GROMACS .gro file of C-alpha atoms in nm:
model
  259
    1MET     CA    1  -2.654  -4.001   7.251
    2LEU     CA    2  -2.522  -4.182   7.556
    3ARG     CA    3  -2.482  -4.544   7.652
    4ARG     CA    4  -2.433  -4.705   7.991
    5SER     CA    5  -2.149  -4.942   8.060
    6SER     CA    6  -2.251  -5.301   8.127
    7ASP     CA    7  -2.087  -5.278   8.470
    8ALA     CA    8  -2.338  -5.201   8.743
    9GLY     CA    9  -2.306  -4.842   8.859
   10ALA     CA   10  -2.056  -4.751   8.589
   11ALA     CA   11  -2.061  -4.400   8.446
   12VAL     CA   12  -2.257  -4.323   8.133
   13THR     CA   13  -2.024  -4.276   7.835
   14PRO     CA   14  -2.105  -4.128   7.494
   15LEU     CA   15  -2.128  -4.332   7.178
   16ALA     CA   16  -1.859  -4.267   6.920
   17LEU     CA   17  -2.132  -4.208   6.663
   18ASP     CA   18  -2.502  -4.171   6.729
   19ILE     CA   19  -2.721  -4.101   6.424
   20ARG     CA   20  -3.094  -4.057   6.476
   21GLY     CA   21  -3.364  -4.005   6.213
   22LEU     CA   22  -3.117  -3.869   5.957
   23VAL     CA   23  -3.272  -3.738   5.636
   24LYS     CA   24  -3.121  -3.587   5.322
   25ARG     CA   25  -3.313  -3.526   5.001
   26PHE     CA   26  -3.194  -3.447   4.650
   27GLY     CA   27  -3.537  -3.433   4.493
   28ARG     CA   28  -3.586  -3.783   4.638
   29PRO     CA   29  -3.462  -3.911   4.973
   30ALA     CA   30  -3.096  -4.014   4.958
   31VAL     CA   31  -3.094  -4.083   5.333
   32ASP     CA   32  -3.437  -4.161   5.474
   33GLY     CA   33  -3.472  -4.168   5.852
   34LEU     CA   34  -3.140  -4.344   5.919
   35ASP     CA   35  -3.056  -4.462   6.272
   36LEU     CA   36  -2.702  -4.585   6.340
   37LYS     CA   37  -2.488  -4.632   6.651
   38VAL     CA   38  -2.114  -4.708   6.674
   39GLU     CA   39  -1.916  -4.754   6.996
   40ALA     CA   40  -1.559  -4.642   7.063
   41GLY     CA   41  -1.300  -4.888   6.936
   42CYS     CA   42  -1.547  -5.049   6.693
   43PHE     CA   43  -1.451  -5.112   6.332
   44TYR     CA   44  -1.784  -5.066   6.154
   45ALA     CA   45  -1.840  -5.144   5.785
   46LEU     CA   46  -2.130  -4.963   5.620
   47LEU     CA   47  -2.232  -5.156   5.310
   48GLY     CA   48  -2.492  -5.113   5.041
   49PRO     CA   49  -2.551  -5.095   4.666
   50ASN     CA   50  -2.468  -4.786   4.462
   51GLY     CA   51  -2.702  -4.500   4.550
   52ALA     CA   52  -2.794  -4.647   4.889
   53GLY     CA   53  -2.690  -4.332   5.077
   54LYS     CA   54  -2.357  -4.442   5.223
   55THR     CA   55  -2.138  -4.154   5.105
   56THR     CA   56  -2.410  -3.896   5.171
   57THR     CA   57  -2.435  -4.025   5.529
   58LEU     CA   58  -2.061  -4.006   5.584
   59ARG     CA   59  -2.039  -3.656   5.439
   60MET     CA   60  -2.305  -3.541   5.686
   61VAL     CA   61  -2.119  -3.703   5.975
   62ALA     CA   62  -1.800  -3.527   5.864
   63GLY     CA   63  -1.982  -3.193   5.860
   64LEU     CA   64  -1.947  -3.148   5.484
   65MET     CA   65  -2.320  -3.156   5.420
   66ARG     CA   66  -2.613  -3.046   5.635
   67PRO     CA   67  -2.902  -3.291   5.683
   68ASP     CA   68  -3.262  -3.193   5.621
   69ALA     CA   69  -3.367  -3.360   5.946
   70GLY     CA   70  -3.230  -3.574   6.227
   71SER     CA   71  -2.931  -3.554   6.459
   72ILE     CA   72  -2.567  -3.667   6.461
   73GLY     CA   73  -2.366  -3.709   6.779
   74VAL     CA   74  -1.990  -3.773   6.790
   75PHE     CA   75  -1.874  -3.870   7.140
   76GLY     CA   76  -2.160  -3.668   7.286
   77ILE     CA   77  -2.097  -3.362   7.068
   78ASP     CA   78  -2.387  -3.244   6.851
   79VAL     CA   79  -2.238  -3.217   6.502
   80LEU     CA   80  -2.498  -2.964   6.388
   81ARG     CA   81  -2.475  -2.735   6.692
   82GLU     CA   82  -2.101  -2.769   6.758
   83PRO     CA   83  -1.944  -2.848   6.418
   84ILE     CA   84  -1.594  -2.725   6.503
   85ALA     CA   85  -1.576  -2.926   6.826
   86ALA     CA   86  -1.697  -3.236   6.641
   87LYS     CA   87  -1.446  -3.193   6.359
   88ARG     CA   88  -1.159  -3.166   6.605
   89ILE     CA   89  -1.207  -3.531   6.702
   90THR     CA   90  -1.314  -3.658   6.359
   91ALA     CA   91  -1.121  -3.736   6.041
   92TRP     CA   92  -1.258  -3.794   5.692
   93VAL     CA   93  -1.081  -3.971   5.405
   94PRO     CA   94  -1.278  -3.966   5.076
   95ASP     CA   95  -1.243  -4.222   4.799
   96GLU     CA   96  -1.040  -3.973   4.594
   97PRO     CA   97  -0.774  -3.833   4.829
   98LEU     CA   98  -0.740  -3.455   4.822
   99ILE     CA   99  -0.381  -3.357   4.891
  100TYR     CA  100  -0.165  -3.066   4.774
  101ASP     CA  101   0.049  -3.186   4.486
  102LYS     CA  102   0.324  -2.927   4.532
  103LEU     CA  103   0.386  -3.030   4.894
  104THR     CA  104   0.596  -3.318   5.016
  105PRO     CA  105   0.440  -3.562   5.267
  106VAL     CA  106   0.634  -3.391   5.548
  107GLU     CA  107   0.508  -3.048   5.441
  108TYR     CA  108   0.154  -3.177   5.399
  109LEU     CA  109   0.148  -3.328   5.750
  110GLU     CA  110   0.294  -3.009   5.896
  111PHE     CA  111   0.023  -2.808   5.719
  112VAL     CA  112  -0.263  -3.032   5.838
  113ALA     CA  113  -0.126  -3.044   6.193
  114GLY     CA  114  -0.122  -2.664   6.194
  115LEU     CA  115  -0.488  -2.652   6.092
  116TRP     CA  116  -0.573  -2.857   6.401
  117SER     CA  117  -0.338  -2.658   6.628
  118VAL     CA  118  -0.128  -2.964   6.710
  119PRO     CA  119   0.183  -2.843   6.897
  120PRO     CA  120   0.484  -2.847   6.658
  121GLU     CA  121   0.695  -3.094   6.857
  122LEU     CA  122   0.402  -3.334   6.892
  123ALA     CA  123   0.314  -3.293   6.523
  124GLN     CA  124   0.672  -3.373   6.422
  125ALA     CA  125   0.680  -3.687   6.638
  126ARG     CA  126   0.346  -3.806   6.500
  127ALA     CA  127   0.454  -3.732   6.143
  128VAL     CA  128   0.767  -3.944   6.184
  129GLU     CA  129   0.563  -4.227   6.333
  130LEU     CA  130   0.299  -4.212   6.058
  131LEU     CA  131   0.553  -4.192   5.775
  132ASP     CA  132   0.731  -4.496   5.914
  133TRP     CA  133   0.407  -4.682   5.981
  134LEU     CA  134   0.281  -4.625   5.626
  135GLN     CA  135   0.624  -4.686   5.468
  136LEU     CA  136   0.639  -4.334   5.329
  137ARG     CA  137   0.974  -4.235   5.483
  138PRO     CA  138   1.175  -4.296   5.159
  139HIS     CA  139   0.942  -4.049   4.980
  140ALA     CA  140   0.905  -3.798   5.264
  141GLN     CA  141   1.084  -3.519   5.075
  142GLU     CA  142   0.930  -3.584   4.732
  143ARG     CA  143   0.643  -3.376   4.597
  144CYS     CA  144   0.310  -3.557   4.601
  145GLU     CA  145   0.237  -3.469   4.238
  146GLY     CA  146   0.431  -3.774   4.118
  147PHE     CA  147   0.274  -4.023   4.359
  148SER     CA  148   0.062  -4.320   4.259
  149LYS     CA  149  -0.295  -4.345   4.387
  150GLY     CA  150  -0.182  -4.588   4.656
  151MET     CA  151   0.085  -4.350   4.783
  152ARG     CA  152  -0.158  -4.057   4.771
  153GLN     CA  153  -0.407  -4.262   4.970
  154LYS     CA  154  -0.143  -4.331   5.233
  155VAL     CA  155  -0.050  -3.962   5.254
  156ALA     CA  156  -0.418  -3.872   5.294
  157LEU     CA  157  -0.455  -4.133   5.569
  158ALA     CA  158  -0.150  -3.996   5.748
  159GLY     CA  159  -0.303  -3.648   5.727
  160ALA     CA  160  -0.628  -3.779   5.872
  161LEU     CA  161  -0.445  -3.935   6.167
  162ILE     CA  162  -0.206  -3.651   6.249
  163HIS     CA  163  -0.443  -3.494   6.505
  164ASP     CA  164  -0.521  -3.832   6.662
  165PRO     CA  165  -0.896  -3.840   6.588
  166LYS     CA  166  -1.139  -4.042   6.798
  167LEU     CA  167  -1.364  -4.111   6.497
  168LEU     CA  168  -1.220  -4.200   6.155
  169ILE     CA  169  -1.454  -4.200   5.854
  170LEU     CA  170  -1.336  -4.374   5.537
  171ASP     CA  171  -1.514  -4.387   5.201
  172GLU     CA  172  -1.379  -4.677   4.991
  173PRO     CA  173  -1.023  -4.646   5.127
  174LEU     CA  174  -0.887  -4.953   4.944
  175THR     CA  175  -1.021  -4.885   4.594
  176GLY     CA  176  -0.739  -4.882   4.338
  177LEU     CA  177  -0.467  -4.992   4.580
  178ASP     CA  178  -0.231  -5.274   4.493
  179ALA     CA  179  -0.217  -5.575   4.723
  180GLY     CA  180   0.081  -5.450   4.922
  181ALA     CA  181  -0.061  -5.103   4.984
  182ALA     CA  182  -0.404  -5.243   5.068
  183ARG     CA  183  -0.257  -5.484   5.322
  184LEU     CA  184  -0.057  -5.205   5.484
  185VAL     CA  185  -0.358  -4.972   5.509
  186LYS     CA  186  -0.572  -5.253   5.654
  187ASP     CA  187  -0.309  -5.327   5.919
  188VAL     CA  188  -0.290  -4.960   6.017
  189LEU     CA  189  -0.669  -4.930   6.043
  190ILE     CA  190  -0.705  -5.243   6.255
  191ALA     CA  191  -0.432  -5.120   6.488
  192ARG     CA  192  -0.607  -4.786   6.528
  193ALA     CA  193  -0.938  -4.954   6.609
  194ARG     CA  194  -0.770  -5.179   6.867
  195ALA     CA  195  -0.620  -4.864   7.023
  196GLY     CA  196  -0.971  -4.723   7.074
  197THR     CA  197  -1.045  -4.522   6.759
  198ALA     CA  198  -1.392  -4.576   6.618
  199ILE     CA  199  -1.376  -4.645   6.244
  200VAL     CA  200  -1.667  -4.628   6.000
  201MET     CA  201  -1.578  -4.750   5.652
  202THR     CA  202  -1.770  -4.802   5.331
  203THR     CA  203  -1.641  -5.059   5.085
  204HIS     CA  204  -1.764  -5.261   4.789
  205ILE     CA  205  -1.501  -5.525   4.866
  206LEU     CA  206  -1.715  -5.749   5.085
  207GLU     CA  207  -1.429  -5.986   5.170
  208VAL     CA  208  -1.251  -5.690   5.332
  209ALA     CA  209  -1.555  -5.605   5.543
  210GLU     CA  210  -1.595  -5.970   5.642
  211ARG     CA  211  -1.234  -5.994   5.763
  212MET     CA  212  -1.193  -5.652   5.922
  213ALA     CA  213  -1.521  -5.530   6.066
  214ASP     CA  214  -1.644  -5.588   6.420
  215ARG     CA  215  -1.995  -5.491   6.313
  216ILE     CA  216  -2.157  -5.451   5.972
  217GLY     CA  217  -2.448  -5.235   5.866
  218LEU     CA  218  -2.641  -5.286   5.544
  219ILE     CA  219  -2.806  -4.976   5.402
  220ALA     CA  220  -3.058  -4.967   5.116
  221GLY     CA  221  -3.284  -4.684   5.007
  222GLY     CA  222  -3.127  -4.460   5.269
  223ARG     CA  223  -3.229  -4.687   5.558
  224LEU     CA  224  -3.044  -4.940   5.769
  225ILE     CA  225  -3.205  -5.275   5.686
  226ALA     CA  226  -2.972  -5.507   5.880
  227GLU     CA  227  -2.695  -5.461   6.134
  228GLY     CA  228  -2.475  -5.669   6.360
  229THR     CA  229  -2.181  -5.903   6.370
  230LEU     CA  230  -2.132  -6.152   6.089
  231GLU     CA  231  -2.298  -6.421   6.301
  232GLU     CA  232  -2.593  -6.193   6.375
  233LEU     CA  233  -2.636  -6.120   6.004
  234ARG     CA  234  -2.633  -6.494   5.934
  235THR     CA  235  -2.913  -6.537   6.186
  236ALA     CA  236  -3.109  -6.252   6.028
  237ALA     CA  237  -3.073  -6.420   5.688
  238GLY     CA  238  -3.175  -6.760   5.830
  239ARG     CA  239  -2.835  -6.918   5.766
  240SER     CA  240  -2.602  -7.116   5.989
  241ASP     CA  241  -2.299  -7.020   5.779
  242GLY     CA  242  -2.214  -6.844   5.454
  243HIS     CA  243  -1.992  -6.562   5.335
  244LEU     CA  244  -2.088  -6.197   5.366
  245GLU     CA  245  -2.148  -6.170   4.990
  246ASP     CA  246  -2.426  -6.432   5.010
  247LEU     CA  247  -2.581  -6.266   5.315
  248PHE     CA  248  -2.559  -5.924   5.150
  249LEU     CA  249  -2.743  -6.041   4.838
  250ASP     CA  250  -3.005  -6.236   5.037
  251LEU     CA  251  -3.087  -5.944   5.265
  252LEU     CA  252  -3.105  -5.699   4.972
  253ALA     CA  253  -3.338  -5.935   4.785
  254ARG     CA  254  -3.565  -5.964   5.088
  255GLN     CA  255  -3.573  -5.588   5.122
  256ALA     CA  256  -3.665  -5.549   4.754
  257ASP     CA  257  -3.943  -5.810   4.787
  258ALA     CA  258  -4.084  -5.633   5.091
  259ALA     CA  259  -4.080  -5.290   4.928
   0.00000   0.00000   0.00000
């Protein structure tokens, strides 16, 4: 679960996410011997058709589901043996945000910060920063029950970031957002990645993955069938150019033919 810096003699540092031989069955394998590695500061898009095993994988990384086999490391912490320690540096945002409708954004962030034992003064400073960053300040004292999906998604993202996680896991974070909200969320995520947070995101919006991701993984049948930068995926597909959508369909077709 460790990698060595490219500098000669540099210290060995842990991967942000190190998945090895991951298996989860629901009658049939949903995740089937998956291997996946993500470095700190990397924005990683995990793509695949419906039923490929993306959400199941992310739920296991987040500690919400136990695998049948394999290992998951988060910055050198074994998720299965030390789940609390792993969760302290991880955040999970599902496709349907789960927030408390009767709380205001300020109250919700205070509540989540308390769960992670963030000191009150630090939590307050982070909450102010996040509310400003996500343009939620005008609604900070309103109950979340009246919020649109886009606003709820932003509140959930703020809650995920309040304890300053080192690994952020996002399942379809842009689904249902209007153009303005989607652009804002994308800007926040890119800024977090550039600041050193590792981000793993699933999305069916391939143009978003093409523009945002440093590396892209394609999963099918619970296995990683292709992985790399956009240029590396073009090489794997035997193309000199082309959009991610074309590469995605080509690589899936090849996988189906080989099966």
